[in-house]
Coordinates of C-alpha atoms in Angstrom, one line a residue:
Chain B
X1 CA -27.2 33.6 6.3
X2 CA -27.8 34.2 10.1
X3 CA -26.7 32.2 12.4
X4 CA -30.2 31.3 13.7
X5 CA -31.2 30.0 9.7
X6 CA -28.3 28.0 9.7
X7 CA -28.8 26.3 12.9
X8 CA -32.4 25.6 11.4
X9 CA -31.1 24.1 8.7
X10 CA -28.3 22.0 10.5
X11 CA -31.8 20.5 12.2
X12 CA -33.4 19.8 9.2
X13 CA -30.7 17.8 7.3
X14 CA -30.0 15.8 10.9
X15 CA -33.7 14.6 11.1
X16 CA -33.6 13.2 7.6
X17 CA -29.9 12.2 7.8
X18 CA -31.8 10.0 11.0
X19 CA -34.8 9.5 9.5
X20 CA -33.3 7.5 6.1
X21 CA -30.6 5.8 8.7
X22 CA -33.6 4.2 10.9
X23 CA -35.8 3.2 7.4
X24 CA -32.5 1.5 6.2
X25 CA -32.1 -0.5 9.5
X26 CA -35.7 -1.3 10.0
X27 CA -35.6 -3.7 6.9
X28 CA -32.1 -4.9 8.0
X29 CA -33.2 -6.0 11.9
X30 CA -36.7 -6.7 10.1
X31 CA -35.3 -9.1 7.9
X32 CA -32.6 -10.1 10.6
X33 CA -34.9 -10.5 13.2
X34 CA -37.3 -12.9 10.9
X35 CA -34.9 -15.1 9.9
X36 CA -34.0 -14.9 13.6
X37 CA -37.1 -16.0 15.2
X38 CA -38.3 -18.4 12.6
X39 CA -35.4 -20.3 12.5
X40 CA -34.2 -20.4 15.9
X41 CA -36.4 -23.1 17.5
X42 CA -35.3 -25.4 14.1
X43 CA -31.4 -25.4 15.4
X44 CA -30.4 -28.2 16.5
X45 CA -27.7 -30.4 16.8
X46 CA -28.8 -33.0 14.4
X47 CA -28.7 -30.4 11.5
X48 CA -25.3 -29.7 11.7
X49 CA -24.6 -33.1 11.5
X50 CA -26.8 -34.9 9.5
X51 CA -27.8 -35.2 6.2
X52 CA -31.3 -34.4 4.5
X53 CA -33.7 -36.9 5.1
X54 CA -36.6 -37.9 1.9
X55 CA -39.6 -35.8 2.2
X56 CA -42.4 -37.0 4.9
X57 CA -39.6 -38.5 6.8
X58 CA -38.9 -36.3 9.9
X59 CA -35.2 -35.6 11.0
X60 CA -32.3 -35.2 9.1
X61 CA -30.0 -31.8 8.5
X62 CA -28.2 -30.0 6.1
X63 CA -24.5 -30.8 7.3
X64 CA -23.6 -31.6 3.8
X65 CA -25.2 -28.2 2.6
X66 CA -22.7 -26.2 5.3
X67 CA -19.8 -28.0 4.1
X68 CA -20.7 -27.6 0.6
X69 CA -20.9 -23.9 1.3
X70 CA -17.7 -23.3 2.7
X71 CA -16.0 -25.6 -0.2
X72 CA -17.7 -23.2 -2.7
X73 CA -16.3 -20.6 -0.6
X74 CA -13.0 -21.8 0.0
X75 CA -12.3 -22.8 -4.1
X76 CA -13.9 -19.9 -5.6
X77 CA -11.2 -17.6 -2.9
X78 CA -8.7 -19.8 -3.8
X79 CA -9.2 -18.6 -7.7
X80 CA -10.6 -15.4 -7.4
X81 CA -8.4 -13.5 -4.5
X82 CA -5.1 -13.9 -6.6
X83 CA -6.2 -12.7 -9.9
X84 CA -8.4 -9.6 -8.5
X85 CA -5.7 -8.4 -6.2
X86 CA -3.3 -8.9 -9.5
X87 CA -5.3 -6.9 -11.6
X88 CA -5.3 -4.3 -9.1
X89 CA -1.5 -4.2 -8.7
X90 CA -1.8 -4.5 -12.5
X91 CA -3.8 -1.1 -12.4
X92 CA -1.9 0.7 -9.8
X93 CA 1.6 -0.5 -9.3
X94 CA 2.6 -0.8 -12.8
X95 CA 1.2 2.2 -14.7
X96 CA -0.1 0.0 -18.1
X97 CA -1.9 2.9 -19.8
X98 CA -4.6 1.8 -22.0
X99 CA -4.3 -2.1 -20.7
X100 CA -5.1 -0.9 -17.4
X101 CA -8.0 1.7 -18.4
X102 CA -9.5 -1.5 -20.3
X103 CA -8.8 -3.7 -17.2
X104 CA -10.4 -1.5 -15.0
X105 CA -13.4 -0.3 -17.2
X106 CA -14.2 -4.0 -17.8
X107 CA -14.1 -5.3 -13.9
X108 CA -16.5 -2.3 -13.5
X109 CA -18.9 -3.7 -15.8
X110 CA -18.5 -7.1 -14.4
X111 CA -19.8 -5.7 -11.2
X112 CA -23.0 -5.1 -12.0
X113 CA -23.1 -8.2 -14.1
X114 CA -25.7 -10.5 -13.3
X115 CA -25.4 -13.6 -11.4
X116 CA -27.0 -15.1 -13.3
X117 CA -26.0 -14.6 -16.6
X118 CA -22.4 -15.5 -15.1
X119 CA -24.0 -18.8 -14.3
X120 CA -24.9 -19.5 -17.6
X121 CA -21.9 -18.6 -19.0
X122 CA -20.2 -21.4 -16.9
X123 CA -22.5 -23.4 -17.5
X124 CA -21.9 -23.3 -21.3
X125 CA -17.9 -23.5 -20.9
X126 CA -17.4 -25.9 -18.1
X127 CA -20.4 -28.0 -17.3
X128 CA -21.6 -29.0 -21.1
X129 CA -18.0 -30.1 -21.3
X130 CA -17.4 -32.2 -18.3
X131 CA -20.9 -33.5 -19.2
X132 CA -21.6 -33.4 -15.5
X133 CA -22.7 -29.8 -12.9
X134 CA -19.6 -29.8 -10.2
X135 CA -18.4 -28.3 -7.5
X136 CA -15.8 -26.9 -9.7
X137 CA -18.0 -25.2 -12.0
X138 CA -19.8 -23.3 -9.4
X139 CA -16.2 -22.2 -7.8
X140 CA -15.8 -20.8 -10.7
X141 CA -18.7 -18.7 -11.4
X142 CA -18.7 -17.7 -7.5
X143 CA -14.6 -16.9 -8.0
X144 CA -16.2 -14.4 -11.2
X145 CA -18.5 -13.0 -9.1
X146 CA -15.7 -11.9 -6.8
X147 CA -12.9 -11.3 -8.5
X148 CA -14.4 -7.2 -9.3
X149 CA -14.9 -6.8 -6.0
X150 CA -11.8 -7.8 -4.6
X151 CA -9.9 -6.3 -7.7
X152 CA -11.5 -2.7 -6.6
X153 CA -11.1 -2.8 -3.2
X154 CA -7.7 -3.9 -3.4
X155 CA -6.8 -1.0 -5.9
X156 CA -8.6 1.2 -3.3
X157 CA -6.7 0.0 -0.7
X158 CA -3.3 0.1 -2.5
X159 CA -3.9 3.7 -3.7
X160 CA -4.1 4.6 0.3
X161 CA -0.5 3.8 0.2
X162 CA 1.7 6.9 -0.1
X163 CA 4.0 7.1 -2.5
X164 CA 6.6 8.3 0.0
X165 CA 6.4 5.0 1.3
X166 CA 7.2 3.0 -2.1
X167 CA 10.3 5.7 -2.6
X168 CA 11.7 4.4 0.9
X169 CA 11.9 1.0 -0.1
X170 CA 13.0 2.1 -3.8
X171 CA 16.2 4.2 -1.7
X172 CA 17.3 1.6 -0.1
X173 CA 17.9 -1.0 -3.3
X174 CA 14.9 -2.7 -3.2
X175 CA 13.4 -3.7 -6.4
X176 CA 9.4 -2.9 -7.6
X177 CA 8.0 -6.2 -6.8
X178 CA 9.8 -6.8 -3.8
X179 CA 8.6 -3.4 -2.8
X180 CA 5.1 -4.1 -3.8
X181 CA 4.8 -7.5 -1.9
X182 CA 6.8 -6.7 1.1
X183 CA 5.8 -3.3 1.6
X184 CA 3.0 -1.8 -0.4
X185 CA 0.3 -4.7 0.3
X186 CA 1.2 -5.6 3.9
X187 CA 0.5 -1.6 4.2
X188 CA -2.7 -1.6 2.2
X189 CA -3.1 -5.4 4.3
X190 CA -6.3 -3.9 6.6
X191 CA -8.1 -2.7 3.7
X192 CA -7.6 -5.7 1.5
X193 CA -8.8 -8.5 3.8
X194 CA -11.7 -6.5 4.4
X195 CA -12.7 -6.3 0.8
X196 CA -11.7 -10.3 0.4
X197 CA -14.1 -10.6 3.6
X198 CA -16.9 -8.6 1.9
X199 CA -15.9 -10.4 -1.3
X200 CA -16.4 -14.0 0.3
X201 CA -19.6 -12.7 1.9
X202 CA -20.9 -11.8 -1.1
X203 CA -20.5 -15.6 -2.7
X204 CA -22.0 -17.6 -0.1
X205 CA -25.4 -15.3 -0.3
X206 CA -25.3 -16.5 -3.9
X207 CA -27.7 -19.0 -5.4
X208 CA -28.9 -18.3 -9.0
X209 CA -25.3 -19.0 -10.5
X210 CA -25.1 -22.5 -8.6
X211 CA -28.3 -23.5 -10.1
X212 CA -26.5 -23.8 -13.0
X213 CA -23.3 -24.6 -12.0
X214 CA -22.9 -26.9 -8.6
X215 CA -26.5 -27.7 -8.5
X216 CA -27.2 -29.8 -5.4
X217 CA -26.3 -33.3 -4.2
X218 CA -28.4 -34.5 -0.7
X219 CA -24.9 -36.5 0.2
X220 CA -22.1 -35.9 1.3
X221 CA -19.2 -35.0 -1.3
X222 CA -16.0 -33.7 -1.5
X223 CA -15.0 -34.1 -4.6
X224 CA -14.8 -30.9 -7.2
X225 CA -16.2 -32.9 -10.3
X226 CA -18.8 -34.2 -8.8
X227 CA -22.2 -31.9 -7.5
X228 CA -22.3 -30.1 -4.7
X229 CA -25.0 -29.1 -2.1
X230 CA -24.7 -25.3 -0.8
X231 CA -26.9 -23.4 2.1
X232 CA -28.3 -21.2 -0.4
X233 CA -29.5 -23.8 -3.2
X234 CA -31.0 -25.8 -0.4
X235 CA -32.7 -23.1 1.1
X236 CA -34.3 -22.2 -2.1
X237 CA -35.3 -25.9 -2.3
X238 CA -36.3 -26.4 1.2
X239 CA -38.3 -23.4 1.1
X240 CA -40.5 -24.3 -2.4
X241 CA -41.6 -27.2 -1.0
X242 CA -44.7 -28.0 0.7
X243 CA -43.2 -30.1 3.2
X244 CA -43.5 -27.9 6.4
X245 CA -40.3 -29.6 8.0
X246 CA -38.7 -28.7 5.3
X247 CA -40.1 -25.0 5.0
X248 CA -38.8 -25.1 8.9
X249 CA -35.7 -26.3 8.3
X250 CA -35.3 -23.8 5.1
X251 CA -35.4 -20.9 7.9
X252 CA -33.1 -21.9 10.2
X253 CA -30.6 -22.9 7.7
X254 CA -30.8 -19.4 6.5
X255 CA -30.0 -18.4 10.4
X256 CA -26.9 -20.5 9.7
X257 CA -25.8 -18.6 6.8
X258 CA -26.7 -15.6 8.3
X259 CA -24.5 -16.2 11.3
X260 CA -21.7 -17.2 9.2
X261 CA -21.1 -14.1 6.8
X262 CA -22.3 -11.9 10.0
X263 CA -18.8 -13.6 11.5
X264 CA -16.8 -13.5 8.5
X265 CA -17.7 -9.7 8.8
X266 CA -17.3 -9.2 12.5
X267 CA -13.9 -10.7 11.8
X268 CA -13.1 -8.4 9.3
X269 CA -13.7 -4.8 11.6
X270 CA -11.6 -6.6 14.4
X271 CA -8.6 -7.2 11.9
X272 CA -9.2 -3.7 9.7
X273 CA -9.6 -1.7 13.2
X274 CA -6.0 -4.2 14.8
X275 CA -4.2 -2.9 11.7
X276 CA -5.0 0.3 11.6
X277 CA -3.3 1.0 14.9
X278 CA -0.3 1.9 13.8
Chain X
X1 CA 38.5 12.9 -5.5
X2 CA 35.1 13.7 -7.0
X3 CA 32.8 10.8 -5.8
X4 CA 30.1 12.3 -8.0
X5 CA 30.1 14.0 -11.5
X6 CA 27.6 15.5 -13.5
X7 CA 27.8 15.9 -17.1
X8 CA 25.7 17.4 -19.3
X9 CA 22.7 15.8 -17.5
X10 CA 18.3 17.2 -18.6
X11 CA 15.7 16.1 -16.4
X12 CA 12.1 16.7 -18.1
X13 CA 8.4 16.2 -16.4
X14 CA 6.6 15.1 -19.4
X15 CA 7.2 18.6 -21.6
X16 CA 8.8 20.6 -18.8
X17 CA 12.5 21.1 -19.2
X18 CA 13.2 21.3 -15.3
X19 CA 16.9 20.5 -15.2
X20 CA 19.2 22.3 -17.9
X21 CA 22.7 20.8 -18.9
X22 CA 23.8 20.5 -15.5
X23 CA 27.7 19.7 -15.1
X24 CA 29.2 19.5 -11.9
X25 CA 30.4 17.0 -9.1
X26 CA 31.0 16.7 -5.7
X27 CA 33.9 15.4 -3.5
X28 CA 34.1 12.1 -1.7
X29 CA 33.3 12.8 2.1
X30 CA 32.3 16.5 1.7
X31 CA 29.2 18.0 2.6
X32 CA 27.7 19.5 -0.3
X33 CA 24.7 21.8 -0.2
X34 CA 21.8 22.3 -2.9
X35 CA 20.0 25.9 -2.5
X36 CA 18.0 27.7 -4.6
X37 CA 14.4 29.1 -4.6
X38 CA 11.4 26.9 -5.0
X39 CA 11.0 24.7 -8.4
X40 CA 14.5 25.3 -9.2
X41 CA 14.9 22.4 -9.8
X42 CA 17.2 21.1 -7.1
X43 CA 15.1 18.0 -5.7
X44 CA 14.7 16.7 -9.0
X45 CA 18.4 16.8 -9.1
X46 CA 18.9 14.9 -6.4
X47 CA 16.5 12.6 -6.9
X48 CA 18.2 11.7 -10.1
X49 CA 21.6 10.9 -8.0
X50 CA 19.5 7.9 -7.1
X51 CA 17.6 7.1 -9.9
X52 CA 14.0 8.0 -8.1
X53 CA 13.4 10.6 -10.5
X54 CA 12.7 8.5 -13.4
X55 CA 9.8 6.7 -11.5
X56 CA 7.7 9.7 -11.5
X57 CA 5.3 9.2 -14.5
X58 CA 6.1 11.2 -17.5
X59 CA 9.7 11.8 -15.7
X60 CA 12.5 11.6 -18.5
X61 CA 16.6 11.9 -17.9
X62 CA 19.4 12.1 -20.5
X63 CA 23.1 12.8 -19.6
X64 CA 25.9 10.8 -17.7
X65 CA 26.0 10.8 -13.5
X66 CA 29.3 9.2 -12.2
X67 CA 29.5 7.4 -9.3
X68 CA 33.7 6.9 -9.2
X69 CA 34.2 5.5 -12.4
X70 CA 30.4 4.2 -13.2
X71 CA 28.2 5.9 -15.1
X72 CA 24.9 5.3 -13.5
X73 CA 22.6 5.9 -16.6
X74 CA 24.5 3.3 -18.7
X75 CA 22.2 1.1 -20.3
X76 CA 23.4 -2.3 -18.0
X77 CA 23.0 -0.2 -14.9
X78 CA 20.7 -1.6 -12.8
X79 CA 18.7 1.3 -10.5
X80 CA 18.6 -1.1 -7.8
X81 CA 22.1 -1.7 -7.1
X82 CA 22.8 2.1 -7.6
X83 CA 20.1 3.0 -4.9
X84 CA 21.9 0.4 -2.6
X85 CA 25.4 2.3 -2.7
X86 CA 23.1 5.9 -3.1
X87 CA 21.2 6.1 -0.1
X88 CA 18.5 9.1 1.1
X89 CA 16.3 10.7 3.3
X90 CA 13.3 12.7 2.6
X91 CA 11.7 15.5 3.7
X92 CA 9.1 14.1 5.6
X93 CA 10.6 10.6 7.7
X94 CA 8.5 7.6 6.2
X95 CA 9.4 4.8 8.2
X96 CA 7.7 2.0 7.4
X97 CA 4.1 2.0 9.8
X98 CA 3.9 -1.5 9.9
X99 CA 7.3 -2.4 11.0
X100 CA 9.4 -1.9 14.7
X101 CA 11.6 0.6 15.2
X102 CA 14.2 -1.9 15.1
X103 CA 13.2 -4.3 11.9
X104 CA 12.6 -0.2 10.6
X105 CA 16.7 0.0 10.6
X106 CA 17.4 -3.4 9.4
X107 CA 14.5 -3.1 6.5
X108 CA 17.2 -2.8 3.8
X109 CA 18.4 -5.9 4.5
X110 CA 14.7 -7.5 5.8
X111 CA 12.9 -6.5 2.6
X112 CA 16.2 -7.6 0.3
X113 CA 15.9 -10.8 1.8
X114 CA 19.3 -10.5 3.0
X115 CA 20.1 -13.2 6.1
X116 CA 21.7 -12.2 9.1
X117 CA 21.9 -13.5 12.7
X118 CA 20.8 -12.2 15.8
X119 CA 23.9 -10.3 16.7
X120 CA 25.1 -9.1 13.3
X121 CA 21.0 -7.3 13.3
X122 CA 21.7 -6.1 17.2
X123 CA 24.9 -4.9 15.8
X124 CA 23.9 -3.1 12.7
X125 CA 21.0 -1.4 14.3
X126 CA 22.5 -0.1 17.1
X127 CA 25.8 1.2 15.1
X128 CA 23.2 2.7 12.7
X129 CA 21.3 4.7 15.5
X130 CA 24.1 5.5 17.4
X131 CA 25.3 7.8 14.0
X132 CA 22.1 8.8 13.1
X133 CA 22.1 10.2 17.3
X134 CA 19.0 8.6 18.4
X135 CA 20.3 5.5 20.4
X136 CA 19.9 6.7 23.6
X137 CA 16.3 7.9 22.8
X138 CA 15.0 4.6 21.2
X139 CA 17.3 2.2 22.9
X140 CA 14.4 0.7 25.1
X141 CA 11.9 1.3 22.6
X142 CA 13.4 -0.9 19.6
X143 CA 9.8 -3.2 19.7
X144 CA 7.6 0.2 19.0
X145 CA 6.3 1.3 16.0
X146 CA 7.6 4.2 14.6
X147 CA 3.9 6.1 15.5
X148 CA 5.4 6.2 19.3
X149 CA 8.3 8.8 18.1
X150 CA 8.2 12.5 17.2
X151 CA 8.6 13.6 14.2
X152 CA 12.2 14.7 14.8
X153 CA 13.3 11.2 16.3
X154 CA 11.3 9.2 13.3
X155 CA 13.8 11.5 11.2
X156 CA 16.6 10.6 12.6
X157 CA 15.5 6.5 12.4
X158 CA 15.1 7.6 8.7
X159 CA 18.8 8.0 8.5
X160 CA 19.9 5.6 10.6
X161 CA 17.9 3.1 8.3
X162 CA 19.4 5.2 5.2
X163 CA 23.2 4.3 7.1
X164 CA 22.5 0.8 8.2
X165 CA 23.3 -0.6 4.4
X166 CA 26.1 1.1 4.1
X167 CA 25.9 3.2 1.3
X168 CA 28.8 5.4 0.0
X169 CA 26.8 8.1 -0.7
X170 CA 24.0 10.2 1.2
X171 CA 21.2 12.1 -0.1
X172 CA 18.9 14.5 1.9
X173 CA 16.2 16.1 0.6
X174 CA 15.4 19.3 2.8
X175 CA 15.6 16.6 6.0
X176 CA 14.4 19.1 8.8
X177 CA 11.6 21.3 6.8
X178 CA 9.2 19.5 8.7
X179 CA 10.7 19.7 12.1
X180 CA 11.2 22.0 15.1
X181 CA 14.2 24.0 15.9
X182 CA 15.6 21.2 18.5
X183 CA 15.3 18.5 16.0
X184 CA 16.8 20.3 13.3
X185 CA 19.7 21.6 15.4
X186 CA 20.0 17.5 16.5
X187 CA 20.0 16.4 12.9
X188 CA 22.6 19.2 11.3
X189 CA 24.8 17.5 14.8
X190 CA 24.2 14.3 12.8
X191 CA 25.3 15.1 9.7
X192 CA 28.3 17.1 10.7
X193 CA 29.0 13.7 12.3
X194 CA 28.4 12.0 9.8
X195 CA 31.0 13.4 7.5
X196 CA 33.5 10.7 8.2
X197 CA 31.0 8.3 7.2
X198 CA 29.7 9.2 3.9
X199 CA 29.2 11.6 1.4
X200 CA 26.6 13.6 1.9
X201 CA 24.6 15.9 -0.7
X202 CA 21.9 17.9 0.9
X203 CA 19.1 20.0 -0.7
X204 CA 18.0 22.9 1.9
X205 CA 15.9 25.6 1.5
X206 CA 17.1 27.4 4.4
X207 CA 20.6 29.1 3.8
X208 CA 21.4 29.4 7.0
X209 CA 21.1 25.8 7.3
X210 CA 23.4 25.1 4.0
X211 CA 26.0 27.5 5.8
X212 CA 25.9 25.7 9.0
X213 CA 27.0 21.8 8.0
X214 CA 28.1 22.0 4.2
X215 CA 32.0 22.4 2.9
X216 CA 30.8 23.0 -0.6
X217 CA 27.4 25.0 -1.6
X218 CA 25.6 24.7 -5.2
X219 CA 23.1 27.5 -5.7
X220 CA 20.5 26.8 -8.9
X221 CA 17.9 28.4 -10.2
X222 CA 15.3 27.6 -13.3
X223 CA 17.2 24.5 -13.5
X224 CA 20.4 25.7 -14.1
X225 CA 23.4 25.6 -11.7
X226 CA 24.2 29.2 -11.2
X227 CA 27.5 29.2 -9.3
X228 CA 29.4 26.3 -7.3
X229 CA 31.7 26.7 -4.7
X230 CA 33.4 26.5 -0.8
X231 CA 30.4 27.4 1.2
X232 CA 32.3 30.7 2.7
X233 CA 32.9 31.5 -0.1
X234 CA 29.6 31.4 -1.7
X235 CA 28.1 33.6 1.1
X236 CA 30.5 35.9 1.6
X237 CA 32.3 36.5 -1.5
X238 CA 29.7 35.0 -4.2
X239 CA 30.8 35.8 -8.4
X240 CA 27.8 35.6 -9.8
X241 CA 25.1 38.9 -9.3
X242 CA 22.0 36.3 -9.0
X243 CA 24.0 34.2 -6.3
X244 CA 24.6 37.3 -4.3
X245 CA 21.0 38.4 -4.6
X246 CA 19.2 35.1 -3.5
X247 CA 21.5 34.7 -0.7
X248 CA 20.9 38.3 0.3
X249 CA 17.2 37.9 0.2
X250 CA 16.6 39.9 -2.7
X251 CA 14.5 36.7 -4.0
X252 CA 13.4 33.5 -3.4

């Protein structure tokens, strides 16, 4: 092949290398820039504050909805980090043969799982029994829907670790699970937080498994057995209704959530890109 | 006084017989050289010194290694203890990335949980780099990470980490393949140094290198030890034919 053909076809695959890239971010700023401009002039204080007012009355916020979000959030991390990065060092660290292969094969298939199906299955186990939806029950099936991801990225991450490190902790008398805790995953640290990041970004966008599971609650609550409002449910109910103010306010509460898991995700790069320094 | 003994010890990798009723030992605060050609069989060797050879998956050991009067592959033997009166250096330095120079040194006792105060740490790490011949280098530099030092120096903070717990015994595993001339010359300084220290077991590929710093040479090859003996002896006077022809450059 000349040198001339070759440069021809360099051309070629860097138009539609840029061609696909700028179709892929249209719909992303599209989408962004939507949300954006609808929902901006509805930002105001007194939805951060307040609570939903009824229908007709004008006002009000979704403060309980934010803080029901990021209880969600916080619960369902709570459950779901620990056991996905443990079935990853399951996987990795400690070589379990067929255990592992099943472990492995079965967090696959719970990735594509759907949400909702995952919603009804906590529904059946936890919310028939307490008789009552609950900010637990949703945790739960939002802890599910992480635990995959943060299982694979975490075994991704871990298997980035050489094994020349693990041996220099092994010379020097330290034992496996000392070495895996105090060496292996601060190592792999960059790579895991980003995945728990992606993880927890992933939740909060999440609303067909909280139909099922938190439901909603127009008050405030803190309480894990009782319901729970969330961004995402609300937005779904704000934006179903004919109320316009409501409609409004469905738009720029998805601004809100927007802004929050682009954050978590800005925060993310900063740490990944500080760790990776050294 | 043999500090380490060797009897009848087989190594396997899964169904690959790699080391073949080794017997031998080495004397306490001796240098003792490993040569032979490549995939003789001498890392895996000395990786089983330390117990690090059974980690590898499908890895396997039978036989008896004494350290003075313990037989490390005794049932009750815990590796971890062993590895903390065995310690070694690799072939390429892996310092921990995430860690300072300085908590680098100390990590044995950092990652063991091991309390000490601030002077007994200043102490330790300095004595350690100071025989591992790097203090004067890194002595301003303790609060880098070990990505700020050459290849050579991170070496030589690999031994000096290797020394700061103490251990009785000190394995190398071809410690200067990866370096330059100037750091290898540095680090054969170190280990000659270190000979009132420790006992040290090295595994080189380069004979010159084995001839330069060790008392006592072992050649191998296809897993079998070949012929042991004093290092002039063994490369100028050698018994066996093999011996004579790898050191000779016939093969390797």
């Amino acid at each position: 092949m000349s040198y001339r053909t070759r440069k021809i076809i360099n051309r070629i695959m860097l138009t539609i290398s840029v061609i696909t890239f700028l179709i892929g971010s249209f719909f992303l700023f599209w989408i962004l820039g939507d949300v954006f401009l609808k929902g901006i002039r509805y930002i105001n204080f007194s939805l951060f504050v307040e609570l939903p007012k009824p229908p007709g009355v004008l006002g009000g916020g979704v403060a309980n909805a934010i803080v029901g979000t990021l209880i969600l959030t916080i619960v369902a991390s709570l459950i779901g980090v620990p056991i996905g990065m443990m079935i990853a060092i399951a996987i990795t660290e400690y070589h379990l043969g067929k255990l592992a292969w099943w472990s492995k094969f079965l967090t696959e298939v719970l990735t594509s799982f759907p949400t909702l199906i995952i919603g009804v299955f906590v529904y059946t186990i936890i919310v028939i029994p307490m008789k009552t939806f609950s900010a637990l029950a949703g945790s739960i099936a939002l802890s599910i829907i992480m635990l995959p991801v943060i299982a694979k990225s975490t075994e991704e991450s871990l298997k980035m670790v050489p094994i020349s490190v693990r041996e220099a902790a092994y010379a020097l008398g330290v034992p496996k699970w000392k070495t895996i805790l105090r060496v292996v995953i601060p190592s792999a640290s960059s790579g895991i937080v980003t995945g728990i990041m992606i993880a927890v970004a992933r939740v909060m966008g999440e609303t067909a498994p909280l139909l099922f599971t938190s439901f909603n609650n127009v008050y405030w609550s803190f309480s894990l057995t009782k319901p729970i409002g969330s961004l995402t449910v609300t937005i779904f109910n704000y934006a179903t209704s004919p109320y316009d103010d409501w409609r409004n306010k469905a738009f720029a509460s998805a601004l809100v959530l927007a802004a929050i898991i682009l954050i978590l995700n800005i925060i993310a790069r900063i740490y990944a890109s500080k760790k990776g320094k050294h | 006084m043999d500090k380490i003994r060797v009897e009848n010890l087989n190594a396997w990798f899964g169904f690959m017989h790699v080391l073949k009723n080794i017997n031998l030992s080495f004397k306490e605060k001796y240098i003792s050289a490993i040569i032979g050609p490549s995939g003789c069989g001498k890392t895996t060797l000395l990786r089983c010194f330390n117990r690090l050879h059974e980690l590898s998956p499908g890895a396997r050991v039978e036989g008896k290694i004494f350290l003075d009067d313990l037989n490390i592959y005794e049932k009750d033997v815990d590796p971890v203890i062993v590895r903390r009166r065995i310690g070694m250096v690799f072939q390429r330095p892996n310092l921990f990335s995430n860690m300072t120079i300085y908590d680098n040194v100390i990590a044995g006792y950092i990652l063991n949980n091991k309390r000490l105060s601030k002077a007994e740490k200043d102490e330790i790490v300095e004595g350690s780099l100071r025989l591992a011949g790097i203090w004067e280098e890194v002595k301003n530099r303790l609060r880098e990470y070990p990505s700020s030092l050459s290849g050579g120096q991170q070496q030589r903070v690999c031994i000096a980490r290797a020394l700061a717990v103490q251990p009785e015994v000190l394995l190398m595993d071809e410690p200067t393949s990866a370096l330059d001339p100037i750091s290898t010359y540095r680090i054969e300084e170190t280990i000659r140094e270190l000979k009132k220290e420790v006992t040290i077991i090295i595994v080189t590929h380069n004979m010159q290198q084995a001839a330069r710093v060790s008392d006592e040479t072992v050649f191998m090859y296809l897993g079998e030890v070949i012929e042991i003996g004093p290092t002039a002896e063994i490369f100028t006077n050698p018994k066996k034919k093999l011996t004579e022809e790898y050191i000779t450059g016939k093969f390797g």
